[in-house]
PDB file of C-alpha atoms and ligand atoms in Angstrom:
ATOM      1  CA  MET A   1     288.527  55.960 139.402  1.00  0.00           C
ATOM      2  CA  GLY A   2     285.576  58.333 139.741  1.00  0.00           C
ATOM      3  CA  ILE A   3     285.089  59.888 143.143  1.00  0.00           C
ATOM      4  CA  VAL A   4     282.649  62.480 144.388  1.00  0.00           C
ATOM      5  CA  PHE A   5     283.605  64.510 147.431  1.00  0.00           C
ATOM      6  CA  ILE A   6     280.773  65.987 149.460  1.00  0.00           C
ATOM      7  CA  GLY A   7     281.170  68.124 152.551  1.00  0.00           C
ATOM      8  CA  PRO A   8     279.962  71.353 154.075  1.00  0.00           C
ATOM      9  CA  PRO A   9     281.894  74.567 153.564  1.00  0.00           C
ATOM     10  CA  GLY A  10     284.836  74.542 155.972  1.00  0.00           C
ATOM     11  CA  SER A  11     284.986  70.732 156.202  1.00  0.00           C
ATOM     12  CA  GLY A  12     288.388  70.605 154.514  1.00  0.00           C
ATOM     13  CA  LYS A  13     286.973  68.793 151.499  1.00  0.00           C
ATOM     14  CA  GLY A  14     289.069  70.858 149.067  1.00  0.00           C
ATOM     15  CA  THR A  15     292.344  69.960 150.792  1.00  0.00           C
ATOM     16  CA  GLN A  16     291.437  66.301 151.040  1.00  0.00           C
ATOM     17  CA  ALA A  17     290.130  66.123 147.471  1.00  0.00           C
ATOM     18  CA  VAL A  18     293.380  67.589 146.114  1.00  0.00           C
ATOM     19  CA  ARG A  19     295.451  65.109 148.092  1.00  0.00           C
ATOM     20  CA  LEU A  20     293.387  62.158 146.959  1.00  0.00           C
ATOM     21  CA  SER A  21     293.467  63.246 143.318  1.00  0.00           C
ATOM     22  CA  GLN A  22     297.279  63.458 143.477  1.00  0.00           C
ATOM     23  CA  HIS A  23     297.462  60.011 145.020  1.00  0.00           C
ATOM     24  CA  LEU A  24     295.186  58.542 142.341  1.00  0.00           C
ATOM     25  CA  ASP A  25     296.797  60.646 139.599  1.00  0.00           C
ATOM     26  CA  VAL A  26     293.482  61.913 138.264  1.00  0.00           C
ATOM     27  CA  PRO A  27     292.317  65.533 137.876  1.00  0.00           C
ATOM     28  CA  HIS A  28     290.786  67.392 140.817  1.00  0.00           C
ATOM     29  CA  LEU A  29     287.682  69.232 139.626  1.00  0.00           C
ATOM     30  CA  SER A  30     286.408  71.799 142.097  1.00  0.00           C
ATOM     31  CA  THR A  31     283.280  73.501 140.802  1.00  0.00           C
ATOM     32  CA  GLY A  32     283.772  76.318 143.342  1.00  0.00           C
ATOM     33  CA  ASP A  33     287.280  76.966 141.948  1.00  0.00           C
ATOM     34  CA  MET A  34     286.003  76.726 138.368  1.00  0.00           C
ATOM     35  CA  LEU A  35     283.220  79.218 139.080  1.00  0.00           C
ATOM     36  CA  ARG A  36     285.548  81.673 140.838  1.00  0.00           C
ATOM     37  CA  ALA A  37     288.028  81.420 137.941  1.00  0.00           C
ATOM     38  CA  ALA A  38     285.226  82.003 135.396  1.00  0.00           C
ATOM     39  CA  ARG A  39     284.039  85.017 137.395  1.00  0.00           C
ATOM     40  CA  ASP A  40     287.550  86.487 137.594  1.00  0.00           C
ATOM     41  CA  GLU A  41     288.081  85.943 133.857  1.00  0.00           C
ATOM     42  CA  HIS A  42     284.695  87.562 133.090  1.00  0.00           C
ATOM     43  CA  THR A  43     283.572  84.715 130.841  1.00  0.00           C
ATOM     44  CA  GLU A  44     279.873  84.563 129.961  1.00  0.00           C
ATOM     45  CA  ILE A  45     279.247  81.928 132.641  1.00  0.00           C
ATOM     46  CA  GLY A  46     281.451  83.856 135.062  1.00  0.00           C
ATOM     47  CA  ASN A  47     279.429  87.049 134.685  1.00  0.00           C
ATOM     48  CA  SER A  48     276.173  85.162 135.162  1.00  0.00           C
ATOM     49  CA  VAL A  49     277.247  83.508 138.445  1.00  0.00           C
ATOM     50  CA  HIS A  50     278.726  86.498 140.251  1.00  0.00           C
ATOM     51  CA  ASP A  51     275.677  87.163 142.443  1.00  0.00           C
ATOM     52  CA  PHE A  52     275.301  83.506 143.421  1.00  0.00           C
ATOM     53  CA  LEU A  53     278.901  83.301 144.559  1.00  0.00           C
ATOM     54  CA  VAL A  54     278.680  86.463 146.623  1.00  0.00           C
ATOM     55  CA  SER A  55     275.453  85.407 148.331  1.00  0.00           C
ATOM     56  CA  GLY A  56     276.302  81.710 148.813  1.00  0.00           C
ATOM     57  CA  ARG A  57     273.262  80.548 146.820  1.00  0.00           C
ATOM     58  CA  LEU A  58     273.537  77.578 144.511  1.00  0.00           C
ATOM     59  CA  VAL A  59     274.221  78.351 140.870  1.00  0.00           C
ATOM     60  CA  PRO A  60     271.337  77.005 138.720  1.00  0.00           C
ATOM     61  CA  ASP A  61     271.691  73.396 137.546  1.00  0.00           C
ATOM     62  CA  PRO A  62     271.772  74.112 133.777  1.00  0.00           C
ATOM     63  CA  VAL A  63     274.765  76.429 134.247  1.00  0.00           C
ATOM     64  CA  MET A  64     276.553  73.878 136.424  1.00  0.00           C
ATOM     65  CA  LEU A  65     275.895  71.065 133.952  1.00  0.00           C
ATOM     66  CA  GLU A  66     277.301  73.114 131.086  1.00  0.00           C
ATOM     67  CA  LEU A  67     280.396  73.956 133.125  1.00  0.00           C
ATOM     68  CA  ILE A  68     281.150  70.475 134.439  1.00  0.00           C
ATOM     69  CA  GLY A  69     279.996  68.642 131.293  1.00  0.00           C
ATOM     70  CA  GLY A  70     282.504  70.580 129.208  1.00  0.00           C
ATOM     71  CA  ARG A  71     285.314  69.855 131.647  1.00  0.00           C
ATOM     72  CA  LEU A  72     284.539  66.127 131.975  1.00  0.00           C
ATOM     73  CA  LYS A  73     284.764  65.733 128.205  1.00  0.00           C
ATOM     74  CA  GLU A  74     288.413  66.819 128.245  1.00  0.00           C
ATOM     75  CA  ALA A  75     290.965  64.089 127.595  1.00  0.00           C
ATOM     76  CA  ASP A  76     292.562  64.113 131.060  1.00  0.00           C
ATOM     77  CA  CYS A  77     289.296  62.957 132.659  1.00  0.00           C
ATOM     78  CA  VAL A  78     289.131  59.725 130.735  1.00  0.00           C
ATOM     79  CA  GLY A  79     290.758  57.749 133.575  1.00  0.00           C
ATOM     80  CA  GLY A  80     288.480  59.305 136.183  1.00  0.00           C
ATOM     81  CA  CYS A  81     288.562  62.362 138.418  1.00  0.00           C
ATOM     82  CA  VAL A  82     287.881  63.592 141.918  1.00  0.00           C
ATOM     83  CA  LEU A  83     284.854  65.866 141.897  1.00  0.00           C
ATOM     84  CA  ASP A  84     284.826  68.436 144.685  1.00  0.00           C
ATOM     85  CA  GLY A  85     281.635  70.437 145.269  1.00  0.00           C
ATOM     86  CA  PHE A  86     279.619  68.653 142.580  1.00  0.00           C
ATOM     87  CA  PRO A  87     276.913  67.357 142.640  1.00  0.00           C
ATOM     88  CA  ARG A  88     275.080  69.610 145.061  1.00  0.00           C
ATOM     89  CA  THR A  89     271.536  68.775 143.974  1.00  0.00           C
ATOM     90  CA  LEU A  90     269.785  65.524 143.162  1.00  0.00           C
ATOM     91  CA  ALA A  91     269.271  66.753 139.594  1.00  0.00           C
ATOM     92  CA  GLN A  92     273.030  67.281 139.293  1.00  0.00           C
ATOM     93  CA  ALA A  93     273.692  63.805 140.720  1.00  0.00           C
ATOM     94  CA  GLU A  94     271.326  62.213 138.207  1.00  0.00           C
ATOM     95  CA  ALA A  95     272.776  64.179 135.307  1.00  0.00           C
ATOM     96  CA  LEU A  96     276.269  63.143 136.410  1.00  0.00           C
ATOM     97  CA  ASP A  97     275.283  59.449 136.472  1.00  0.00           C
ATOM     98  CA  GLU A  98     273.923  59.737 132.974  1.00  0.00           C
ATOM     99  CA  PHE A  99     276.957  61.589 131.692  1.00  0.00           C
ATOM    100  CA  LEU A 100     279.438  59.169 133.238  1.00  0.00           C
ATOM    101  CA  SER A 101     277.593  56.080 132.064  1.00  0.00           C
ATOM    102  CA  THR A 102     277.912  57.242 128.451  1.00  0.00           C
ATOM    103  CA  HIS A 103     281.409  58.731 128.641  1.00  0.00           C
ATOM    104  CA  VAL A 104     283.612  57.211 131.336  1.00  0.00           C
ATOM    105  CA  GLY A 105     281.929  54.561 133.504  1.00  0.00           C
ATOM    106  CA  PRO A 106     280.029  54.741 136.777  1.00  0.00           C
ATOM    107  CA  LEU A 107     281.241  56.502 139.896  1.00  0.00           C
ATOM    108  CA  ASP A 108     283.224  54.321 142.275  1.00  0.00           C
ATOM    109  CA  VAL A 109     282.700  56.135 145.563  1.00  0.00           C
ATOM    110  CA  ALA A 110     280.926  59.143 147.071  1.00  0.00           C
ATOM    111  CA  ILE A 111     282.685  60.404 150.192  1.00  0.00           C
ATOM    112  CA  VAL A 112     280.805  62.620 152.644  1.00  0.00           C
ATOM    113  CA  LEU A 113     283.007  64.481 155.115  1.00  0.00           C
ATOM    114  CA  VAL A 114     281.063  64.858 158.350  1.00  0.00           C
ATOM    115  CA  VAL A 115     281.817  67.880 160.564  1.00  0.00           C
ATOM    116  CA  ASP A 116     279.389  69.416 163.057  1.00  0.00           C
ATOM    117  CA  GLU A 117     278.117  72.944 162.514  1.00  0.00           C
ATOM    118  CA  GLU A 118     279.718  74.595 165.537  1.00  0.00           C
ATOM    119  CA  GLU A 119     283.150  73.465 164.401  1.00  0.00           C
ATOM    120  CA  LEU A 120     282.463  74.704 160.859  1.00  0.00           C
ATOM    121  CA  VAL A 121     281.438  78.203 161.926  1.00  0.00           C
ATOM    122  CA  THR A 122     284.634  78.514 163.975  1.00  0.00           C
ATOM    123  CA  ARG A 123     286.786  77.303 161.099  1.00  0.00           C
ATOM    124  CA  LEU A 124     285.116  79.494 158.466  1.00  0.00           C
ATOM    125  CA  ALA A 125     285.304  82.605 160.612  1.00  0.00           C
ATOM    126  CA  GLY A 126     289.109  82.282 160.353  1.00  0.00           C
ATOM    127  CA  ARG A 127     289.149  82.328 156.521  1.00  0.00           C
ATOM    128  CA  GLN A 128     289.390  85.444 154.360  1.00  0.00           C
ATOM    129  CA  ARG A 129     287.097  84.668 151.430  1.00  0.00           C
ATOM    130  CA  ALA A 130     284.322  87.133 150.507  1.00  0.00           C
ATOM    131  CA  ASP A 131     281.698  84.395 150.904  1.00  0.00           C
ATOM    132  CA  ASP A 132     282.974  83.556 154.389  1.00  0.00           C
ATOM    133  CA  GLN A 133     281.214  86.515 156.048  1.00  0.00           C
ATOM    134  CA  PRO A 134     279.013  85.361 158.979  1.00  0.00           C
ATOM    135  CA  ASP A 135     275.609  85.793 157.305  1.00  0.00           C
ATOM    136  CA  VAL A 136     276.844  84.179 154.089  1.00  0.00           C
ATOM    137  CA  ILE A 137     278.434  81.338 156.094  1.00  0.00           C
ATOM    138  CA  ARG A 138     275.091  80.666 157.742  1.00  0.00           C
ATOM    139  CA  ARG A 139     273.334  80.667 154.378  1.00  0.00           C
ATOM    140  CA  ARG A 140     275.912  78.330 152.828  1.00  0.00           C
ATOM    141  CA  LEU A 141     275.588  75.892 155.744  1.00  0.00           C
ATOM    142  CA  LYS A 142     271.799  76.015 155.497  1.00  0.00           C
ATOM    143  CA  VAL A 143     271.912  75.412 151.743  1.00  0.00           C
ATOM    144  CA  TYR A 144     274.290  72.507 152.327  1.00  0.00           C
ATOM    145  CA  LYS A 145     272.046  70.895 154.942  1.00  0.00           C
ATOM    146  CA  GLN A 146     269.046  71.105 152.636  1.00  0.00           C
ATOM    147  CA  GLN A 147     270.903  69.483 149.757  1.00  0.00           C
ATOM    148  CA  VAL A 148     273.105  66.818 151.309  1.00  0.00           C
ATOM    149  CA  ASP A 149     270.515  64.279 152.475  1.00  0.00           C
ATOM    150  CA  PRO A 150     268.900  63.534 149.109  1.00  0.00           C
ATOM    151  CA  ILE A 151     272.326  63.277 147.472  1.00  0.00           C
ATOM    152  CA  ALA A 152     273.723  61.027 150.213  1.00  0.00           C
ATOM    153  CA  GLU A 153     270.621  58.857 149.933  1.00  0.00           C
ATOM    154  CA  HIS A 154     271.083  58.623 146.175  1.00  0.00           C
ATOM    155  CA  TYR A 155     274.611  57.258 146.623  1.00  0.00           C
ATOM    156  CA  GLU A 156     273.594  55.077 149.572  1.00  0.00           C
ATOM    157  CA  GLU A 157     271.077  53.354 147.294  1.00  0.00           C
ATOM    158  CA  LYS A 158     273.861  52.684 144.830  1.00  0.00           C
ATOM    159  CA  GLY A 159     275.981  51.236 147.630  1.00  0.00           C
ATOM    160  CA  ILE A 160     278.870  53.664 147.080  1.00  0.00           C
ATOM    161  CA  LEU A 161     278.403  56.107 149.985  1.00  0.00           C
ATOM    162  CA  ARG A 162     281.217  56.457 152.537  1.00  0.00           C
ATOM    163  CA  ASN A 163     280.709  58.753 155.537  1.00  0.00           C
ATOM    164  CA  VAL A 164     284.067  59.925 156.889  1.00  0.00           C
ATOM    165  CA  ASP A 165     284.595  61.754 160.181  1.00  0.00           C
ATOM    166  CA  GLY A 166     286.120  65.124 159.212  1.00  0.00           C
ATOM    167  CA  ILE A 167     287.237  66.170 162.699  1.00  0.00           C
ATOM    168  CA  GLY A 168     290.972  65.917 163.363  1.00  0.00           C
ATOM    169  CA  THR A 169     294.201  66.905 161.666  1.00  0.00           C
ATOM    170  CA  PRO A 170     294.301  66.789 157.855  1.00  0.00           C
ATOM    171  CA  ASP A 171     296.526  63.688 158.111  1.00  0.00           C
ATOM    172  CA  GLU A 172     294.086  61.911 160.405  1.00  0.00           C
ATOM    173  CA  VAL A 173     291.163  62.684 158.100  1.00  0.00           C
ATOM    174  CA  TYR A 174     293.124  61.583 155.039  1.00  0.00           C
ATOM    175  CA  GLN A 175     293.952  58.267 156.735  1.00  0.00           C
ATOM    176  CA  ARG A 176     290.250  57.685 157.317  1.00  0.00           C
ATOM    177  CA  ILE A 177     289.516  58.472 153.682  1.00  0.00           C
ATOM    178  CA  GLN A 178     292.077  55.905 152.586  1.00  0.00           C
ATOM    179  CA  VAL A 179     290.559  53.315 154.905  1.00  0.00           C
ATOM    180  CA  SER A 180     287.111  54.056 153.454  1.00  0.00           C
ATOM    181  CA  LEU A 181     288.481  53.361 149.968  1.00  0.00           C
ATOM    182  CA  GLN A 182     289.931  49.977 150.792  1.00  0.00           C
ATOM    183  CA  GLY A 183     288.714  47.395 148.361  1.00  0.00           C
ATOM    184  CA  VAL A 184     287.599  50.058 145.898  1.00  0.00           C
ATOM    185  CA  GLU A 185     290.856  51.237 144.333  1.00  0.00           C
ATOM    186  CA  ARG A 186     291.569  49.740 140.951  1.00  0.00           C
TER     187      ARG A 186
HETATM  188  P1  AMP B   1     282.631  75.846 147.138  1.00  0.00           P
HETATM  189  O1  AMP B   1     283.989  76.432 146.900  1.00  0.00           O
HETATM  190  O2  AMP B   1     282.522  74.411 146.677  1.00  0.00           O
HETATM  191  O3  AMP B   1     282.153  76.025 148.560  1.00  0.00           O
HETATM  192  O4  AMP B   1     281.600  76.671 146.224  1.00  0.00           O
HETATM  193  C1  AMP B   1     281.474  78.067 146.344  1.00  0.00           C
HETATM  194  C2  AMP B   1     280.152  78.516 145.740  1.00  0.00           C
HETATM  195  O5  AMP B   1     280.096  78.131 144.360  1.00  0.00           O
HETATM  196  C3  AMP B   1     278.906  77.923 146.365  1.00  0.00           C
HETATM  197  O6  AMP B   1     278.496  78.643 147.521  1.00  0.00           O
HETATM  198  C4  AMP B   1     277.901  78.046 145.221  1.00  0.00           C
HETATM  199  O7  AMP B   1     277.442  79.384 145.093  1.00  0.00           O
HETATM  200  C5  AMP B   1     278.765  77.757 143.991  1.00  0.00           C
HETATM  201  N1  AMP B   1     278.798  76.321 143.620  1.00  0.00           N
HETATM  202  C6  AMP B   1     279.890  75.483 143.644  1.00  0.00           C
HETATM  203  N2  AMP B   1     279.576  74.249 143.215  1.00  0.00           N
HETATM  204  C7  AMP B   1     278.252  74.288 142.914  1.00  0.00           C
HETATM  205  C8  AMP B   1     277.321  73.320 142.431  1.00  0.00           C
HETATM  206  N3  AMP B   1     277.685  72.057 142.183  1.00  0.00           N
HETATM  207  N4  AMP B   1     276.036  73.730 142.231  1.00  0.00           N
HETATM  208  C9  AMP B   1     275.648  74.987 142.472  1.00  0.00           C
HETATM  209  N5  AMP B   1     276.464  75.955 142.931  1.00  0.00           N
HETATM  210  C10 AMP B   1     277.757  75.620 143.153  1.00  0.00           C
END
């Protein structure tokens, strides 16, 4: 089962993506986590992405494709995965389609967690991450807004888009995600 999780920073997509991946027993691949780990380990990719992470700008597509392409080729991804934070550009979405069609099989669902901006700023202001400073938060939300529509449209055209209301307790949101997957699970 291949699932893409899309949501603005602070939408709770990481928490929900982990829970869903455990339920489906497939790996949870968070590109944000992978980039932060690479940065902390000072790998070549990690050193090259430091400034993007600090400023909240998107890491260039070729770097992202190298990172995620390598991970998707690993044996544990053969039965699918839950992608969290990828794709973030149309070019990434198209590259992912191509990769999956040759290696694993097409995506089953793209879930977009919908949370309004006011709620997100309040939530993010309570977190302690370096890229959760107010000006960086605003940039990350702006970057998200610019990128999400073309990606959502791409998955809408494929008939696999599910918009899920992200306001509520984590349990409530997870219930909605499960409802949105009815008829898809295999
Ligand atoms: P996240 O934890 O998903 O919010 O990602 C944290 C940061 O990692 C983002 O603000 C971007 O700088 C970078 N990042 C994560 N995923 C991607 C991606 N698919 N494309 C470009 N940059 C990314």
